Amino acid sequence: MKQLHPERNTDIETKTNDKKRKKVSTSDKPEKVIRVTPDTQATISMDDLEKENGVSYRGPRFLIRGINQITVKDSNQNLKVYGKILNVSLKRNLEAIIIAEFQGSQCRFVLPESFFTSSNISNDQIRDYLEELGEYVKVDSKDIYICAMCQSHKINIEKIYLYIYEYLYLDFVFEDRQTNGLTNLIIAMR
């Protein structure tokens, strides 16, 4: 019976010592690993990928940084960045900029057109939410913190621009409560 289902041995290096340990896999199927990149122009959705059986998914690694911790070495990286919102400005086309700061360092979160088209919420509704957020930040003294999964391009420390391509990549902290997404933040503010 053992000849019909041979075991595969895989060597795994450990970092603490030079010894190798064996991992035994008795599966007949080879392991499939799919790396998921945050590409807004992708032709395959995560829902389609999840329907397949026996597939492991790996998303991109996001480095967690406060705005004051961002350096030139973080250029062209996936970052999870947090800071206090100072201002929200909307452009005429589908683009917005959220200015935030943390411990004296400022950053601009750019919300490009793909941000507005990546969700089931209409573009006008997202613009209305951002306008309301901008008005609230100007008038009210309560701090709102943003925590965004974003991408950096070439970083200039004097003026940091980070790009948020997905609507779902935004979280906020308002009155010591974390809200998932812009819609939940607006509900909490009202």
Short mmCIF file of the C-alpha atoms (twelve columns), coordinates in Angstrom:
data_MODEL
# 
_entry.id   MODEL 
# 
loop_
_atom_site.group_PDB 
_atom_site.id 
_atom_site.type_symbol 
_atom_site.label_atom_id 
_atom_site.label_alt_id 
_atom_site.label_comp_id 
_atom_site.label_asym_id 
_atom_site.label_seq_id 
_atom_site.Cartn_x 
_atom_site.Cartn_y 
_atom_site.Cartn_z 
_atom_site.pdbx_PDB_model_num 
ATOM 1   C CA . MET A 1   0.000   0.000  0.000   1 
ATOM 2   C CA . LYS A 2   2.877   2.328  0.745   1 
ATOM 3   C CA . GLN A 3   4.114   2.062  -2.847  1 
ATOM 4   C CA . LEU A 4   0.837   3.495  -4.125  1 
ATOM 5   C CA . HIS A 5   1.134   6.630  -1.974  1 
ATOM 6   C CA . PRO A 6   4.820   7.473  -1.609  1 
ATOM 7   C CA . GLU A 7   5.719   10.145 0.889   1 
ATOM 8   C CA . ARG A 8   7.597   13.224 -0.227  1 
ATOM 9   C CA . ASN A 9   10.461  14.466 1.922   1 
ATOM 10  C CA . THR A 10  11.232  18.154 1.945   1 
ATOM 11  C CA . ASP A 11  14.264  19.684 3.637   1 
ATOM 12  C CA . ILE A 12  13.675  22.846 5.649   1 
ATOM 13  C CA . GLU A 13  16.522  24.991 6.971   1 
ATOM 14  C CA . THR A 14  16.131  26.356 10.484  1 
ATOM 15  C CA . LYS A 15  17.610  29.733 11.317  1 
ATOM 16  C CA . THR A 16  18.700  28.886 14.859  1 
ATOM 17  C CA . ASN A 17  21.064  26.039 14.001  1 
ATOM 18  C CA . ASP A 18  22.526  24.190 11.051  1 
ATOM 19  C CA . LYS A 19  20.500  21.012 11.527  1 
ATOM 20  C CA . LYS A 20  17.870  20.106 8.994   1 
ATOM 21  C CA . ARG A 21  14.497  18.721 9.847   1 
ATOM 22  C CA . LYS A 22  12.322  16.710 7.556   1 
ATOM 23  C CA . LYS A 23  8.787   17.672 6.652   1 
ATOM 24  C CA . VAL A 24  6.733   14.764 5.386   1 
ATOM 25  C CA . SER A 25  3.819   15.438 3.082   1 
ATOM 26  C CA . THR A 26  1.452   12.598 2.243   1 
ATOM 27  C CA . SER A 27  -0.629  14.554 -0.237  1 
ATOM 28  C CA . ASP A 28  -0.985  13.180 -3.761  1 
ATOM 29  C CA . LYS A 29  -1.407  16.637 -5.257  1 
ATOM 30  C CA . PRO A 30  1.479   19.066 -5.519  1 
ATOM 31  C CA . GLU A 31  1.057   22.176 -3.387  1 
ATOM 32  C CA . LYS A 32  -0.138  25.210 -5.352  1 
ATOM 33  C CA . VAL A 33  0.832   28.640 -4.105  1 
ATOM 34  C CA . ILE A 34  -0.524  31.785 -5.705  1 
ATOM 35  C CA . ARG A 35  1.010   35.128 -4.918  1 
ATOM 36  C CA . VAL A 36  -1.566  37.913 -4.911  1 
ATOM 37  C CA . THR A 37  -0.381  41.372 -5.870  1 
ATOM 38  C CA . PRO A 38  -2.440  44.509 -5.265  1 
ATOM 39  C CA . ASP A 39  -2.968  45.182 -8.953  1 
ATOM 40  C CA . THR A 40  -6.074  47.230 -9.658  1 
ATOM 41  C CA . GLN A 41  -6.062  46.143 -13.319 1 
ATOM 42  C CA . ALA A 42  -6.137  42.406 -12.513 1 
ATOM 43  C CA . THR A 43  -8.388  40.173 -14.588 1 
ATOM 44  C CA . ILE A 44  -8.913  37.579 -11.821 1 
ATOM 45  C CA . SER A 45  -10.811 38.496 -8.681  1 
ATOM 46  C CA . MET A 46  -10.127 37.100 -5.215  1 
ATOM 47  C CA . ASP A 47  -13.619 35.569 -5.228  1 
ATOM 48  C CA . ASP A 48  -12.693 33.481 -8.276  1 
ATOM 49  C CA . LEU A 49  -9.442  32.384 -6.648  1 
ATOM 50  C CA . GLU A 50  -11.146 31.356 -3.405  1 
ATOM 51  C CA . LYS A 51  -13.469 28.984 -5.268  1 
ATOM 52  C CA . GLU A 52  -10.543 26.785 -6.284  1 
ATOM 53  C CA . ASN A 53  -9.680  23.951 -3.904  1 
ATOM 54  C CA . GLY A 54  -6.255  23.121 -2.575  1 
ATOM 55  C CA . VAL A 55  -4.708  26.500 -3.297  1 
ATOM 56  C CA . SER A 56  -2.665  28.559 -0.851  1 
ATOM 57  C CA . TYR A 57  -2.759  32.339 -1.169  1 
ATOM 58  C CA . ARG A 58  -0.021  34.743 -0.276  1 
ATOM 59  C CA . GLY A 59  -0.696  38.435 -0.314  1 
ATOM 60  C CA . PRO A 60  1.946   41.081 -0.576  1 
ATOM 61  C CA . ARG A 61  3.916   42.012 2.510   1 
ATOM 62  C CA . PHE A 62  3.085   45.424 3.949   1 
ATOM 63  C CA . LEU A 63  5.663   47.140 6.151   1 
ATOM 64  C CA . ILE A 64  4.041   48.998 9.074   1 
ATOM 65  C CA . ARG A 65  5.294   52.565 9.488   1 
ATOM 66  C CA . GLY A 66  4.341   55.773 11.216  1 
ATOM 67  C CA . ILE A 67  4.730   58.764 8.921   1 
ATOM 68  C CA . ASN A 68  7.766   59.829 10.949  1 
ATOM 69  C CA . GLN A 69  9.423   56.431 10.304  1 
ATOM 70  C CA . ILE A 70  9.317   56.556 6.492   1 
ATOM 71  C CA . THR A 71  12.746  56.747 4.863   1 
ATOM 72  C CA . VAL A 72  14.142  56.690 1.342   1 
ATOM 73  C CA . LYS A 73  14.621  52.921 1.770   1 
ATOM 74  C CA . ASP A 74  10.817  52.583 1.743   1 
ATOM 75  C CA . SER A 75  10.663  53.668 -1.924  1 
ATOM 76  C CA . ASN A 76  8.623   51.362 -4.165  1 
ATOM 77  C CA . GLN A 77  7.277   49.359 -1.220  1 
ATOM 78  C CA . ASN A 78  3.895   48.285 0.091   1 
ATOM 79  C CA . LEU A 79  3.395   50.180 3.343   1 
ATOM 80  C CA . LYS A 80  0.791   50.276 6.077   1 
ATOM 81  C CA . VAL A 81  1.036   53.863 7.310   1 
ATOM 82  C CA . TYR A 82  -0.766  55.717 10.083  1 
ATOM 83  C CA . GLY A 83  -1.099  59.378 11.035  1 
ATOM 84  C CA . LYS A 84  -3.497  62.151 12.098  1 
ATOM 85  C CA . ILE A 85  -5.600  63.667 9.295   1 
ATOM 86  C CA . LEU A 86  -5.014  67.404 8.817   1 
ATOM 87  C CA . ASN A 87  -6.782  68.145 5.539   1 
ATOM 88  C CA . VAL A 88  -8.730  66.526 2.698   1 
ATOM 89  C CA . SER A 89  -8.702  68.102 -0.762  1 
ATOM 90  C CA . LEU A 90  -10.647 66.928 -3.799  1 
ATOM 91  C CA . LYS A 91  -9.610  67.472 -7.408  1 
ATOM 92  C CA . ARG A 92  -12.049 68.038 -10.278 1 
ATOM 93  C CA . ASN A 93  -11.413 64.623 -11.750 1 
ATOM 94  C CA . LEU A 94  -11.599 61.431 -9.712  1 
ATOM 95  C CA . GLU A 95  -8.681  62.149 -7.417  1 
ATOM 96  C CA . ALA A 96  -8.245  63.291 -3.833  1 
ATOM 97  C CA . ILE A 97  -5.409  63.979 -1.415  1 
ATOM 98  C CA . ILE A 98  -5.488  63.396 2.335   1 
ATOM 99  C CA . ILE A 99  -2.771  65.251 4.231   1 
ATOM 100 C CA . ALA A 100 -1.770  63.586 7.488   1 
ATOM 101 C CA . GLU A 101 0.976   63.995 10.069  1 
ATOM 102 C CA . PHE A 102 2.550   62.010 12.838  1 
ATOM 103 C CA . GLN A 103 5.092   63.371 15.321  1 
ATOM 104 C CA . GLY A 104 6.019   66.352 13.163  1 
ATOM 105 C CA . SER A 105 6.316   64.544 9.812   1 
ATOM 106 C CA . GLN A 106 3.725   65.097 7.077   1 
ATOM 107 C CA . CYS A 107 2.607   62.927 4.203   1 
ATOM 108 C CA . ARG A 108 0.101   63.115 1.363   1 
ATOM 109 C CA . PHE A 109 -2.096  60.111 0.679   1 
ATOM 110 C CA . VAL A 110 -3.087  60.252 -2.980  1 
ATOM 111 C CA . LEU A 111 -6.395  58.611 -3.886  1 
ATOM 112 C CA . PRO A 112 -6.205  58.101 -7.685  1 
ATOM 113 C CA . GLU A 113 -9.041  57.213 -10.023 1 
ATOM 114 C CA . SER A 114 -8.668  53.485 -9.309  1 
ATOM 115 C CA . PHE A 115 -9.522  54.190 -5.645  1 
ATOM 116 C CA . PHE A 116 -12.915 55.560 -6.698  1 
ATOM 117 C CA . THR A 117 -13.660 52.707 -9.101  1 
ATOM 118 C CA . SER A 118 -12.481 49.786 -6.923  1 
ATOM 119 C CA . SER A 119 -15.642 49.384 -4.844  1 
ATOM 120 C CA . ASN A 120 -19.376 48.948 -5.224  1 
ATOM 121 C CA . ILE A 121 -19.949 52.462 -3.879  1 
ATOM 122 C CA . SER A 122 -20.555 55.144 -6.492  1 
ATOM 123 C CA . ASN A 123 -17.888 57.734 -7.242  1 
ATOM 124 C CA . ASP A 124 -20.208 60.552 -6.155  1 
ATOM 125 C CA . GLN A 125 -20.867 58.879 -2.813  1 
ATOM 126 C CA . ILE A 126 -17.143 58.477 -2.125  1 
ATOM 127 C CA . ARG A 127 -16.576 62.150 -3.043  1 
ATOM 128 C CA . ASP A 128 -19.391 63.166 -0.672  1 
ATOM 129 C CA . TYR A 129 -17.831 61.113 2.130   1 
ATOM 130 C CA . LEU A 130 -14.423 62.703 1.528   1 
ATOM 131 C CA . GLU A 131 -15.966 66.198 1.480   1 
ATOM 132 C CA . GLU A 132 -17.714 65.493 4.775   1 
ATOM 133 C CA . LEU A 133 -14.471 64.182 6.264   1 
ATOM 134 C CA . GLY A 134 -12.634 67.322 5.109   1 
ATOM 135 C CA . GLU A 135 -15.264 69.629 6.631   1 
ATOM 136 C CA . TYR A 136 -15.228 67.681 9.886   1 
ATOM 137 C CA . VAL A 137 -11.432 67.892 10.176  1 
ATOM 138 C CA . LYS A 138 -11.518 71.683 9.608   1 
ATOM 139 C CA . VAL A 139 -14.312 72.391 12.116  1 
ATOM 140 C CA . ASP A 140 -14.116 69.799 14.888  1 
ATOM 141 C CA . SER A 141 -11.262 69.471 17.354  1 
ATOM 142 C CA . LYS A 142 -11.510 65.663 17.639  1 
ATOM 143 C CA . ASP A 143 -8.586  63.891 16.013  1 
ATOM 144 C CA . ILE A 144 -9.153  61.338 13.281  1 
ATOM 145 C CA . TYR A 145 -6.296  58.979 12.474  1 
ATOM 146 C CA . ILE A 146 -5.887  57.213 9.160   1 
ATOM 147 C CA . CYS A 147 -4.330  53.779 8.781   1 
ATOM 148 C CA . ALA A 148 -3.887  52.957 5.114   1 
ATOM 149 C CA . MET A 149 -2.335  50.158 3.121   1 
ATOM 150 C CA . CYS A 150 -0.620  52.052 0.351   1 
ATOM 151 C CA . GLN A 151 2.224   51.981 -2.124  1 
ATOM 152 C CA . SER A 152 5.162   54.308 -2.340  1 
ATOM 153 C CA . HIS A 153 7.024   55.408 -5.405  1 
ATOM 154 C CA . LYS A 154 10.348  57.228 -5.187  1 
ATOM 155 C CA . ILE A 155 10.255  58.898 -1.778  1 
ATOM 156 C CA . ASN A 156 11.334  62.479 -1.224  1 
ATOM 157 C CA . ILE A 157 11.558  63.010 2.542   1 
ATOM 158 C CA . GLU A 158 10.610  66.693 2.165   1 
ATOM 159 C CA . LYS A 159 7.284   65.822 0.490   1 
ATOM 160 C CA . ILE A 160 6.105   62.224 0.922   1 
ATOM 161 C CA . TYR A 161 3.419   60.923 -1.464  1 
ATOM 162 C CA . LEU A 162 1.767   57.553 -0.836  1 
ATOM 163 C CA . TYR A 163 -0.829  56.013 -3.159  1 
ATOM 164 C CA . ILE A 164 -3.962  54.203 -2.002  1 
ATOM 165 C CA . TYR A 165 -5.400  52.217 -4.902  1 
ATOM 166 C CA . GLU A 166 -8.209  50.312 -3.165  1 
ATOM 167 C CA . TYR A 167 -11.198 51.659 -1.258  1 
ATOM 168 C CA . LEU A 168 -10.936 48.751 1.187   1 
ATOM 169 C CA . TYR A 169 -7.344  49.668 2.105   1 
ATOM 170 C CA . LEU A 170 -8.507  52.470 4.457   1 
ATOM 171 C CA . ASP A 171 -9.110  52.229 8.199   1 
ATOM 172 C CA . PHE A 172 -9.621  55.055 10.659  1 
ATOM 173 C CA . VAL A 173 -9.412  55.615 14.404  1 
ATOM 174 C CA . PHE A 174 -12.046 58.013 15.703  1 
ATOM 175 C CA . GLU A 175 -12.806 58.635 19.393  1 
ATOM 176 C CA . ASP A 176 -10.639 55.650 20.395  1 
ATOM 177 C CA . ARG A 177 -12.593 53.294 18.105  1 
ATOM 178 C CA . GLN A 178 -11.265 51.700 14.972  1 
ATOM 179 C CA . THR A 179 -13.621 51.935 12.017  1 
ATOM 180 C CA . ASN A 180 -13.154 49.783 8.954   1 
ATOM 181 C CA . GLY A 181 -13.544 51.919 5.885   1 
ATOM 182 C CA . LEU A 182 -14.688 55.389 5.002   1 
ATOM 183 C CA . THR A 183 -18.394 54.540 5.171   1 
ATOM 184 C CA . ASN A 184 -18.174 53.368 8.789   1 
ATOM 185 C CA . LEU A 185 -16.170 56.469 9.727   1 
ATOM 186 C CA . ILE A 186 -18.852 58.776 8.327   1 
ATOM 187 C CA . ILE A 187 -21.522 56.861 10.253  1 
ATOM 188 C CA . ALA A 188 -19.486 57.209 13.473  1 
ATOM 189 C CA . MET A 189 -18.968 60.947 12.869  1 
ATOM 190 C CA . ARG A 190 -22.694 61.594 12.475  1 
# 
